[in-house]
XYZ file of C-alpha atoms in Angstrom:
120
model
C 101.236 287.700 148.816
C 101.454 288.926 152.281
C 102.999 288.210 155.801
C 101.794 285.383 157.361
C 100.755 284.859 161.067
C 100.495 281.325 162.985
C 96.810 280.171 163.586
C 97.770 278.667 166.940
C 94.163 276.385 165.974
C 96.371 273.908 163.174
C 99.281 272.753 163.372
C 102.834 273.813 162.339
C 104.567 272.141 158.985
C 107.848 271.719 158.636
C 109.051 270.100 155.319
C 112.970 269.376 154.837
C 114.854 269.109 151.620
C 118.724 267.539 152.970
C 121.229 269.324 150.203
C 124.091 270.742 151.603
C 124.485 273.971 149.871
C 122.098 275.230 150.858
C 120.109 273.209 152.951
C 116.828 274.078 152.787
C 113.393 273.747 154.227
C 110.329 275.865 154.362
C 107.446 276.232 157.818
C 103.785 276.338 157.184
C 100.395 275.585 157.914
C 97.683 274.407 155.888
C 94.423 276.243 157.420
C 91.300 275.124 155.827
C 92.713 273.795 152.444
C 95.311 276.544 152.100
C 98.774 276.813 152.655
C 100.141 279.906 154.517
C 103.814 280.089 154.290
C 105.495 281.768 157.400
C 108.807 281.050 157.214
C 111.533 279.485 155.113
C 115.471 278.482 156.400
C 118.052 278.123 153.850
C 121.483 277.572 155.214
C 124.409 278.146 153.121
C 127.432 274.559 153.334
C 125.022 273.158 156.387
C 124.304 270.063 157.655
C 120.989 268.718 159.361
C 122.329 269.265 162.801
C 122.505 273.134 161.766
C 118.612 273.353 159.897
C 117.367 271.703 163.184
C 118.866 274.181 165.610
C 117.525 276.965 162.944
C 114.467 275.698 162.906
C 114.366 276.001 166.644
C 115.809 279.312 166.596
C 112.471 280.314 164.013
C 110.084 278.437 165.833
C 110.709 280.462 169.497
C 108.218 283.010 167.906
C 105.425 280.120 167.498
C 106.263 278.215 170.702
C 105.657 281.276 172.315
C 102.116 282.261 170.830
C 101.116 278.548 171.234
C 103.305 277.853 174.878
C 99.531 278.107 176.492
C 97.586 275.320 174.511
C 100.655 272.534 175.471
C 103.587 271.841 173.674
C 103.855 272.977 169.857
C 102.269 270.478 166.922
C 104.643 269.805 164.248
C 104.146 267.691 161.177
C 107.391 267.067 159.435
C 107.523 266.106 155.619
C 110.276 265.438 153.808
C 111.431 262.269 150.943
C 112.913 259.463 152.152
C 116.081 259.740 150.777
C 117.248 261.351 154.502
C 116.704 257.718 155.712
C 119.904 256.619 153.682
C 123.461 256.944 155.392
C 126.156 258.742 153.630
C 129.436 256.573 154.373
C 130.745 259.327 156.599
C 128.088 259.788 158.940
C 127.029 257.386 161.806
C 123.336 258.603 161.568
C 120.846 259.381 158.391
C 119.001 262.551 158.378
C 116.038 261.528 159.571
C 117.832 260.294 162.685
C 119.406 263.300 163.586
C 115.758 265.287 162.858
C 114.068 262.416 165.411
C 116.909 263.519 168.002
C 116.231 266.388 168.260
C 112.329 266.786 168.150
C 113.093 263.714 171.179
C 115.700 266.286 172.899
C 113.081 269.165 172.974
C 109.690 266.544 173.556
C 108.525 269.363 175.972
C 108.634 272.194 173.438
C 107.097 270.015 170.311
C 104.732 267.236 170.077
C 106.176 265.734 166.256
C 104.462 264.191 163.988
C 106.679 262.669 161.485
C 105.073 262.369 157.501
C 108.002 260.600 155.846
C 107.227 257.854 152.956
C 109.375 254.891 153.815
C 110.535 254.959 150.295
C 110.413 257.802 147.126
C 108.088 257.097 144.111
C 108.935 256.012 141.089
């Protein structure tokens, strides 16, 4: 294994796992087949308010590499058990992950790969 650089040619991945402690989620790309790992956030008693403002915090190194070709392409992947509501929150996950990539639309063109529901 080795350090990985962004290929500002493919997209950015972004795939979310919503526990709490931690709160997890790991940034890639997949370049011709493979998957280069560049960067993982794992948050210790988090929320998904917290992972998204860490994720922007990590991804100011690739906006800036990429500022040049337009704003940054991110695919997000995740299950779709951040589309259910927990009885104390207002919003699911997913919501509050479509906020924000709305909040910063000039930094990150989204793409959002989310299965409406989980396999059996």
């Amino acid at each position: 294994m080795k350090p990985q650089a962004l290929d500002p040619h493919f997209e950015l991945c972004w795939s979310l796992d919503f526990n709490i402690d931690p709160a997890c989620s790991v940034l890639c790309q997949v370049v011709h087949d493979q998957v280069n790992v560049l960067d993982e956030i794992s948050l210790r008693n988090s929320n998904t308010a917290a992972v998204c403002e860490e994720f922007a915090r990590c991804s100011e190194k690739y906006l800036a590499m990429r500022m040049r070709y337009g704003p940054l392409d991110v695919r997000v992947y995740g299950d779709a058990t951040g589309d259910s509501r927990k009885s104390a929150a207002s919003r699911t996950d997913w919501q509050i992950v479509s906020d924000f990539f709305k909040r910063n639309a000039h930094l990150y063109r989204v793409h959002m790969d989310v299965p409406s529901s989980n396999p059996p």
